[in-house]
PDB file of C-alpha atoms in Angstrom:
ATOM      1  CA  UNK A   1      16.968 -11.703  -0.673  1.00 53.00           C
ATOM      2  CA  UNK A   2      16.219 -10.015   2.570  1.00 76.00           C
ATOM      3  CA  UNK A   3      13.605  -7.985   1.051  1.00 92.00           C
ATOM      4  CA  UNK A   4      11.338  -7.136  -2.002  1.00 95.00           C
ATOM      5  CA  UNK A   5      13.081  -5.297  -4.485  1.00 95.00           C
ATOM      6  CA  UNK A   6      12.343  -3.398  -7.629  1.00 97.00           C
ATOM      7  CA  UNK A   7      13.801  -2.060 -11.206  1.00 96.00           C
ATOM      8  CA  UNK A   8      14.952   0.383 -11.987  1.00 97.00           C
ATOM      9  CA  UNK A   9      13.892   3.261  -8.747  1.00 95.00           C
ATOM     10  CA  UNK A  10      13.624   5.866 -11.700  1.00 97.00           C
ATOM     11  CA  UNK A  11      12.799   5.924 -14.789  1.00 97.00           C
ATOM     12  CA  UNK A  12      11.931   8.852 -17.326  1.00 98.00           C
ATOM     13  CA  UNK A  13      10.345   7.788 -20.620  1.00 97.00           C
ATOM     14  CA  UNK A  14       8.805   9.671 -23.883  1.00 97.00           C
ATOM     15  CA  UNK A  15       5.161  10.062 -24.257  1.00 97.00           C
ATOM     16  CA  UNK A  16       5.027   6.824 -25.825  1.00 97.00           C
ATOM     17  CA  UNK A  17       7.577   4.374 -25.579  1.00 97.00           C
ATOM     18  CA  UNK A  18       7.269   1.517 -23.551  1.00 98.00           C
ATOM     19  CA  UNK A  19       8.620   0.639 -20.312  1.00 98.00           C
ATOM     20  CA  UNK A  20       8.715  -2.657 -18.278  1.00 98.00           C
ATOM     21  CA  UNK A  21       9.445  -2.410 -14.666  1.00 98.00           C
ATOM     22  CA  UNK A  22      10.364  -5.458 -12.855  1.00 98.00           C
ATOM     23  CA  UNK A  23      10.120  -6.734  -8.981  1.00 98.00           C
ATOM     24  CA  UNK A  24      11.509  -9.587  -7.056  1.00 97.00           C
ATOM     25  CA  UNK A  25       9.386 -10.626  -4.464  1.00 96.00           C
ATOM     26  CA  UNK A  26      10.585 -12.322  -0.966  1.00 94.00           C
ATOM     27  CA  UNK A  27      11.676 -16.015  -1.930  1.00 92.00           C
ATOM     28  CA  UNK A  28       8.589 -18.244  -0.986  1.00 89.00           C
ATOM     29  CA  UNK A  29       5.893 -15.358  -0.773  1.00 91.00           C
ATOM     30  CA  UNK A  30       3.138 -17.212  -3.233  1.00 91.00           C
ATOM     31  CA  UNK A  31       1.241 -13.591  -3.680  1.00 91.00           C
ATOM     32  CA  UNK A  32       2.309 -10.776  -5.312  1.00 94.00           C
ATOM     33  CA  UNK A  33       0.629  -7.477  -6.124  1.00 94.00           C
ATOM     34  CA  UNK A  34       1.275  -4.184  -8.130  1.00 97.00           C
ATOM     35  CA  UNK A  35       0.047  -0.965  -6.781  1.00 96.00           C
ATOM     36  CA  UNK A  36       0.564   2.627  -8.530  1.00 97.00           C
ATOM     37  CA  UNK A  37       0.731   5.384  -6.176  1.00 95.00           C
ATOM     38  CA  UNK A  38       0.305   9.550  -7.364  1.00 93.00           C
ATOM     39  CA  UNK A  39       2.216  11.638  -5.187  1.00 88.00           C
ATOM     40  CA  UNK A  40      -0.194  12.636  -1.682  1.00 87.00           C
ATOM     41  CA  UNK A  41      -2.245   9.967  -2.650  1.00 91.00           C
ATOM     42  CA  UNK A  42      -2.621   5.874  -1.035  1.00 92.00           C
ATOM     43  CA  UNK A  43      -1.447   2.936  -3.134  1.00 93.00           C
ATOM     44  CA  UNK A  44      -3.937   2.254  -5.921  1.00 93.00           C
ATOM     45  CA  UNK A  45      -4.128  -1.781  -6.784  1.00 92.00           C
ATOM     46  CA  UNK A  46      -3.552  -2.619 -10.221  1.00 96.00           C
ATOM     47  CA  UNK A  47      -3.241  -6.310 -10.304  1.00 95.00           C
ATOM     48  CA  UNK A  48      -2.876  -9.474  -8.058  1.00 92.00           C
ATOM     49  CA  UNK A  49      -0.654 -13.242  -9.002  1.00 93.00           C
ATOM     50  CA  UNK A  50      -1.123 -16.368  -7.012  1.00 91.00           C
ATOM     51  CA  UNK A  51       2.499 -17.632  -7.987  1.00 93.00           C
ATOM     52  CA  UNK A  52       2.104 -17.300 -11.874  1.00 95.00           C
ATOM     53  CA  UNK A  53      -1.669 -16.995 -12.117  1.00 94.00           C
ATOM     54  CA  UNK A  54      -2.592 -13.432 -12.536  1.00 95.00           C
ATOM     55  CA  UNK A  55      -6.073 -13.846 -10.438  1.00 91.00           C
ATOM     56  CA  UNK A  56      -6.950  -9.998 -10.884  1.00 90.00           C
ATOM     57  CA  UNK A  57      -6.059  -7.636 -12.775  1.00 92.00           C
ATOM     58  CA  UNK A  58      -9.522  -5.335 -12.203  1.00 91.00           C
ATOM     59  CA  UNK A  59      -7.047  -2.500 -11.702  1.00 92.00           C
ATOM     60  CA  UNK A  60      -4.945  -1.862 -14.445  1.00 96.00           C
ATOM     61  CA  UNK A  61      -6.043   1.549 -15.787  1.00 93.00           C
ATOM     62  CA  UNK A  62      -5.945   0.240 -19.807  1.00 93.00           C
ATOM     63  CA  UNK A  63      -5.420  -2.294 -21.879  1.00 95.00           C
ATOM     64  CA  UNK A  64      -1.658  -0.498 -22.310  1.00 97.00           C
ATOM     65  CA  UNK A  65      -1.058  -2.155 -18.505  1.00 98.00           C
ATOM     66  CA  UNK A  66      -0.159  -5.480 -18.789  1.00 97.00           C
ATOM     67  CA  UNK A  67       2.002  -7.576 -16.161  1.00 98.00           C
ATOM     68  CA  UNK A  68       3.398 -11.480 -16.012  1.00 97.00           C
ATOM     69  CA  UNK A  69       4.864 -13.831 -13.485  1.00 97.00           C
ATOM     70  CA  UNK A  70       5.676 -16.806 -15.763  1.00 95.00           C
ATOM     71  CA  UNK A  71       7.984 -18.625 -13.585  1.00 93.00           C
ATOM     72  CA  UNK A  72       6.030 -17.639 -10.031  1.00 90.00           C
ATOM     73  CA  UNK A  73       8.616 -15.335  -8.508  1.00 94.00           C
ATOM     74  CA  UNK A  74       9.495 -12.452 -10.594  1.00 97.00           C
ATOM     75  CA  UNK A  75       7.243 -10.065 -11.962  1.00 98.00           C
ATOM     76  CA  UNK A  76       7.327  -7.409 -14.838  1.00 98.00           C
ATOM     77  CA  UNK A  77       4.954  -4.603 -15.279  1.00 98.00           C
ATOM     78  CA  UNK A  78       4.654  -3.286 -18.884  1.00 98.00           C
ATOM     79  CA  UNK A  79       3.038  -0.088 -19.963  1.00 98.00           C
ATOM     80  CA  UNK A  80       2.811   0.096 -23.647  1.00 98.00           C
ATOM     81  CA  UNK A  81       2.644   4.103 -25.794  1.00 97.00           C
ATOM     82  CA  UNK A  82       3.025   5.749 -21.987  1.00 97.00           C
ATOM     83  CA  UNK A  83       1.300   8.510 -21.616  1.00 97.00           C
ATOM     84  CA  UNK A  84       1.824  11.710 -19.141  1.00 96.00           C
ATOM     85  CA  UNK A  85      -0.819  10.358 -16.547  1.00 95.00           C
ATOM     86  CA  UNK A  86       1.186   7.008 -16.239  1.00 97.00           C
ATOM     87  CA  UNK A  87       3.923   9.003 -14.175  1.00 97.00           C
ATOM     88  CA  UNK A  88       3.357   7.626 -10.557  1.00 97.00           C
ATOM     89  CA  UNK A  89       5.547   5.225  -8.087  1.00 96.00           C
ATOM     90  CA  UNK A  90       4.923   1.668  -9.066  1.00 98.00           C
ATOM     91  CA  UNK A  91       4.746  -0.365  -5.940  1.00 97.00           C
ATOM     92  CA  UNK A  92       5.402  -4.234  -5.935  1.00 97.00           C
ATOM     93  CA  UNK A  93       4.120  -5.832  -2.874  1.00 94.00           C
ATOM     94  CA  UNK A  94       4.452 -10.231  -2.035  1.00 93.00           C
ATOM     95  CA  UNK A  95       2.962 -11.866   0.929  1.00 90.00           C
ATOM     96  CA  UNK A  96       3.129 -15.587   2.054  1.00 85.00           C
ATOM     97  CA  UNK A  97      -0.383 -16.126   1.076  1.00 72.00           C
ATOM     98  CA  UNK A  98      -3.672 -13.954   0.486  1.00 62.00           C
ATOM     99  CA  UNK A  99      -5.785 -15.495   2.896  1.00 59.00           C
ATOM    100  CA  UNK A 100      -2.872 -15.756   5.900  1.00 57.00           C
ATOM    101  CA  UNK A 101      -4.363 -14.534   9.019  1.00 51.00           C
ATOM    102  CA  UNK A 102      -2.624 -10.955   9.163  1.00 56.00           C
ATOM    103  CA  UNK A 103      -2.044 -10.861   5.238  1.00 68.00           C
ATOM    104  CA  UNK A 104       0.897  -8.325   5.549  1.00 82.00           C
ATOM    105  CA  UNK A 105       1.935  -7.245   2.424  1.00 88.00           C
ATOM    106  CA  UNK A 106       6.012  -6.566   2.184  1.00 92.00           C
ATOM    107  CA  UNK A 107       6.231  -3.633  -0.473  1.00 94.00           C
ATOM    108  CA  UNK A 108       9.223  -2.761  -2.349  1.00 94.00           C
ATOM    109  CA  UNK A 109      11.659   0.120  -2.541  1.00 93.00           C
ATOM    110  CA  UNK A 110       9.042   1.188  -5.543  1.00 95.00           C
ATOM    111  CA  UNK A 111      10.116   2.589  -8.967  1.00 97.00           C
ATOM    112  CA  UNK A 112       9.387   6.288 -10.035  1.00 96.00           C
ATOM    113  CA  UNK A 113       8.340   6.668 -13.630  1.00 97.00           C
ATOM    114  CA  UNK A 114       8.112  10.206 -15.002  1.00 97.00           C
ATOM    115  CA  UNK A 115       7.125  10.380 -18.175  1.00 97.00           C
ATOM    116  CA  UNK A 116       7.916  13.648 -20.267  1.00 96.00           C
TER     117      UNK A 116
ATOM    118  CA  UNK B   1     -18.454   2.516  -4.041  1.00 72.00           C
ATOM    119  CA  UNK B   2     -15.921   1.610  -1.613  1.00 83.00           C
ATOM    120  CA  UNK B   3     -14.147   4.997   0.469  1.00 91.00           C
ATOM    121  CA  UNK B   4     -11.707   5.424   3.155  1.00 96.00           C
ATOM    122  CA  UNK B   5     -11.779   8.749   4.602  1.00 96.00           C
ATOM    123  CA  UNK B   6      -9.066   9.537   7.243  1.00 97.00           C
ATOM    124  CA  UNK B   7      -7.389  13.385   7.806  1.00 97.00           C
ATOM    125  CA  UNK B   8      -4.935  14.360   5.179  1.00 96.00           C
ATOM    126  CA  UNK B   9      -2.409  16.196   7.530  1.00 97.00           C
ATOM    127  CA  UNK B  10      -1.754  16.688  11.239  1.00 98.00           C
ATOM    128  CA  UNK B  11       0.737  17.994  13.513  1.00 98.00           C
ATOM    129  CA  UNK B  12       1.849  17.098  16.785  1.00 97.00           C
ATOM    130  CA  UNK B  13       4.688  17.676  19.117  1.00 97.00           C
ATOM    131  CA  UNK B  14       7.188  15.772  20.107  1.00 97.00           C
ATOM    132  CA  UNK B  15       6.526  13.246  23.340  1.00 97.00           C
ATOM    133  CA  UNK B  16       3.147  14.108  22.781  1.00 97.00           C
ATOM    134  CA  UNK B  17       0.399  11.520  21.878  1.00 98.00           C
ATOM    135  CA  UNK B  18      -1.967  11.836  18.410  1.00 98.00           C
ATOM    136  CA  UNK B  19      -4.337   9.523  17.354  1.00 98.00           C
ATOM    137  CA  UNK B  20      -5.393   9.536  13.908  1.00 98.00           C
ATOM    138  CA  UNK B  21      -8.745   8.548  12.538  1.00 98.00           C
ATOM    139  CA  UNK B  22      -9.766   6.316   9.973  1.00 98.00           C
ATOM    140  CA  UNK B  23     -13.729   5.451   8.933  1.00 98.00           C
ATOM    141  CA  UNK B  24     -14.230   3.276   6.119  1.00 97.00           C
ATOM    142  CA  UNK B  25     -17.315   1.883   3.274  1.00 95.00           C
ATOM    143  CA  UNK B  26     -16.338  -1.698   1.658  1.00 91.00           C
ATOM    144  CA  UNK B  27     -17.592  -4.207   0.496  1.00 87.00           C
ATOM    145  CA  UNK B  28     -17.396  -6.458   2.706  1.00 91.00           C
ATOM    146  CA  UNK B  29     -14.589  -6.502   5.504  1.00 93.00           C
ATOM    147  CA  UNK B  30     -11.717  -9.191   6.310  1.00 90.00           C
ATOM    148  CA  UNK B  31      -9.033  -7.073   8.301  1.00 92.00           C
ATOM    149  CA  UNK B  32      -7.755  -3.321   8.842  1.00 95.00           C
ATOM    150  CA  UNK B  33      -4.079  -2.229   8.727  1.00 95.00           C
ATOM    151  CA  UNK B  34      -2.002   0.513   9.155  1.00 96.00           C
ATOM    152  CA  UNK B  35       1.112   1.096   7.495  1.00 96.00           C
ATOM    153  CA  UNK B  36       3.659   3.702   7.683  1.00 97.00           C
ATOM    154  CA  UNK B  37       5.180   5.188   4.698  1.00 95.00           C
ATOM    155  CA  UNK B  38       8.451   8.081   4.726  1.00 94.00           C
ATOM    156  CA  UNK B  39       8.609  10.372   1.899  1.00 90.00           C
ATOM    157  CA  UNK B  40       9.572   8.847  -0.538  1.00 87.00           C
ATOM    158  CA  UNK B  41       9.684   4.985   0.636  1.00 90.00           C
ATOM    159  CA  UNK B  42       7.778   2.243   0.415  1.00 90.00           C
ATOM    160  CA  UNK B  43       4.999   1.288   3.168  1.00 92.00           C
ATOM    161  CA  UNK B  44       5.948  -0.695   5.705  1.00 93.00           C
ATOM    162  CA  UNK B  45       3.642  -2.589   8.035  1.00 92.00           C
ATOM    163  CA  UNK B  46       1.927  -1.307  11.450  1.00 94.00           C
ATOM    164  CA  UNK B  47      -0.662  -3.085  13.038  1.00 93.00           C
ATOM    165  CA  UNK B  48      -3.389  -5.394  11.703  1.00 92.00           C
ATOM    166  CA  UNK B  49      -7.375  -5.174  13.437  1.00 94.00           C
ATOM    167  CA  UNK B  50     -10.033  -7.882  12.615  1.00 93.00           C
ATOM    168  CA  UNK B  51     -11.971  -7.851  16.074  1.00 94.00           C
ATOM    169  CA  UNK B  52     -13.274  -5.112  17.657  1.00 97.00           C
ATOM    170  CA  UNK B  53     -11.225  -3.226  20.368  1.00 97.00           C
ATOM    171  CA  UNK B  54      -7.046  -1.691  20.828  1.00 97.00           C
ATOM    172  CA  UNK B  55      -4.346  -3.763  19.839  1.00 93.00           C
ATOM    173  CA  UNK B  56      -0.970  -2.907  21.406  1.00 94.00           C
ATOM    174  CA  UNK B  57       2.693  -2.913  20.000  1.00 90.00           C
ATOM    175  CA  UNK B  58       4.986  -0.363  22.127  1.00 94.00           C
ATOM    176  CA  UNK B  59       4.504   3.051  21.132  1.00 96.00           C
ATOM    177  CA  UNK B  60       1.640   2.184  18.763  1.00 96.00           C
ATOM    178  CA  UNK B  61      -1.861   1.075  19.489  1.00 97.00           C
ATOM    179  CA  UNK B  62      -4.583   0.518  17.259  1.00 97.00           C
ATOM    180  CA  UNK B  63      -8.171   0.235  17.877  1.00 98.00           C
ATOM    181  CA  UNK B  64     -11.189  -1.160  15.634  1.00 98.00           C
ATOM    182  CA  UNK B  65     -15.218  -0.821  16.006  1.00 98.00           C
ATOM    183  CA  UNK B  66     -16.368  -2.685  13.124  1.00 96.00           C
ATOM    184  CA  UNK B  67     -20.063  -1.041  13.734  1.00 96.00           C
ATOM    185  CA  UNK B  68     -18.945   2.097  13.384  1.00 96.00           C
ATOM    186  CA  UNK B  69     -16.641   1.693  10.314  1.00 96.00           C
ATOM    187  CA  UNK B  70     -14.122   3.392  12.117  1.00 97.00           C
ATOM    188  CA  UNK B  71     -10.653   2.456  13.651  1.00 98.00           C
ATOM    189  CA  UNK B  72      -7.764   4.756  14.842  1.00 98.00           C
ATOM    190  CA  UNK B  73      -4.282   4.657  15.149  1.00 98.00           C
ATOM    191  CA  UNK B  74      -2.383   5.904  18.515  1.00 98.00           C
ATOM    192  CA  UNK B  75       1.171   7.283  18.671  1.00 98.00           C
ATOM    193  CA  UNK B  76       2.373   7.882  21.999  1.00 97.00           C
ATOM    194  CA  UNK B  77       5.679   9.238  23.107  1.00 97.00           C
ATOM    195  CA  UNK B  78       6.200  11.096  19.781  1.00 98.00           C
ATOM    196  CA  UNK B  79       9.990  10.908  18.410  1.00 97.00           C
ATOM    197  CA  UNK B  80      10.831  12.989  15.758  1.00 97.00           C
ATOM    198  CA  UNK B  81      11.493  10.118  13.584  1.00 96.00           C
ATOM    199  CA  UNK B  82       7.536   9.507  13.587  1.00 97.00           C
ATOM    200  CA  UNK B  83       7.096  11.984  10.825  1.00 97.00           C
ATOM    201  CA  UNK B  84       5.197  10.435   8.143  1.00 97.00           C
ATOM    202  CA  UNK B  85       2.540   9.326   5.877  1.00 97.00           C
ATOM    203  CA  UNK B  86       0.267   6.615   7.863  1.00 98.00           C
ATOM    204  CA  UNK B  87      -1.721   4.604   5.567  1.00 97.00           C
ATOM    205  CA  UNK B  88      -5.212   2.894   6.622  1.00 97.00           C
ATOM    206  CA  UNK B  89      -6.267  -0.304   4.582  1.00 95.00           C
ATOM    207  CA  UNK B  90      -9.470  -2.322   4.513  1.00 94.00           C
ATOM    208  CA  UNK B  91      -9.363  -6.057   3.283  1.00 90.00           C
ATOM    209  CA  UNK B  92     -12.556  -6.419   1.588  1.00 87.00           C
ATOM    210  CA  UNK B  93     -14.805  -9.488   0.623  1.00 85.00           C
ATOM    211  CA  UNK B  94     -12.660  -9.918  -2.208  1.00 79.00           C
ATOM    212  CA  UNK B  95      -9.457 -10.136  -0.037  1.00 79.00           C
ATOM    213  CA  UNK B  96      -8.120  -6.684  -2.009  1.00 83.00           C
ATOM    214  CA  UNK B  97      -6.630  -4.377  -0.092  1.00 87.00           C
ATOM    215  CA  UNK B  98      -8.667  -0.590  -0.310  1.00 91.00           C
ATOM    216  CA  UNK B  99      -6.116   2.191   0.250  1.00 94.00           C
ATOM    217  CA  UNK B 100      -6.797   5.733   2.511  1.00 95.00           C
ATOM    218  CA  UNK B 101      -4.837   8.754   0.832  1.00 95.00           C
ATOM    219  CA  UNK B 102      -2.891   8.782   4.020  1.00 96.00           C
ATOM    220  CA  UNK B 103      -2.224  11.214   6.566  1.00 97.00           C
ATOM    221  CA  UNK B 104       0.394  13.144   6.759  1.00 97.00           C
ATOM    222  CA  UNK B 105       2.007  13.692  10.511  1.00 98.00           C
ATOM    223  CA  UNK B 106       4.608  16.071  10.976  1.00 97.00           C
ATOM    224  CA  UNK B 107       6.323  16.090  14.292  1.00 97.00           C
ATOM    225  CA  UNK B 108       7.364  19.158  15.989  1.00 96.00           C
ATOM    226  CA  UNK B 109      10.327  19.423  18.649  1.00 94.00           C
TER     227      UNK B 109
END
């Protein structure tokens, strides 16, 4: 596709159901990156894949955060028994490769998860 | 710890010129950027500093002193449409990206 893209934009869950959000990066970007971003606030990482290795995932907030990338292009973020500080924009970002001279990130349309 | 400090809202006129500021603490440093981000829309990429000194792309220039911690973006010839969040980034040593809180620019005619 022409550009990242992410779902679903919204989504409002329970306190504590689960929710998986998915992305599809650009076709051939090898990097791939989740951010979480609170309203007024910069993008926040969470976790970085080198096509299906997940090299860091320093940033995910608990051990109810988990994400994949089995095949090496699409990625799904899962948050397990959400809770009311979950609710931010997930942001999924690719680039061609981390290291790449200018390393710009492409970031996707982003989904909004509210969670009541 | 790591911080990047930059103004959280400014306002500027249209076909004026603003610069916003930018100083940053990382560990380490491989890069600056500056993205733009509308309400409610994802970021989308600026301008990218690794040496010192003003990098040029129409409208928008953007200028790095790796001394001082410090960079700034320059918007000149303000159109209305420039109203939005601008985003400063450091790559640290790690290669992971460390996130301003933005600034807010509102534009007014």
């Amino acid at each position: 596709g022409a550009g990242v893209s992410q779902s679903p934009r919204y989504k409002v869950a329970k306190r504590g159901q689960d929710v998986a959000l998915r992305c599809d990066p650009i076709s051939g970007h090898v990097s791939l990156f989740w951010y979480q971003q609170a309203l007024g606030q910069g993008p926040e990482f969470l976790t970085y894949f080198q096509n299906e290795a997940q090299l860091d995932k320093s940033g995910l907030p608990s051990d109810r955060f988990f994400a994949e990338r089995p095949e090496g292009s699409v990625s799904t973020l899962k948050i397990q028994r959400t809770q009311q500080e979950d609710s931010a924009v997930y942001l999924c970002a690719s680039s061609l490769a981390r290291g790449a001279p200018t390393y710009e990130q492409y970031f996707g349309p982003g989904t909004r998860l509210t969670v009541t | 710890g790591q911080n990047i400090d930059q103004p959280t809202e400014m306002t500027a006129t249209e076909g004026a010129i603003v610069q916003i500021n930018c100083t940053y603490q990382t560990s380490g440093f491989n890069g600056l950027f500056w993205y733009q981000q509308h309400a409610g829309e994802a970021p989308t990429f600026l301008s990218y500093n690794v040496l010192d000194g003003l990098e040029e792309k129409g409208r928008f220039s953007s200028f790095l002193s790796r001394s001082k911690g410090y960079s700034y973006l320059l918007l000149k010839e303000l159109q209305m449409k420039d109203s939005a969040s601008y985003l400063c980034a450091v790559r640290d040593s790690n290669y992971q990206l460390i996130w301003g809180a933005g600034t807010k620019l509102i534009i007014k005619p």
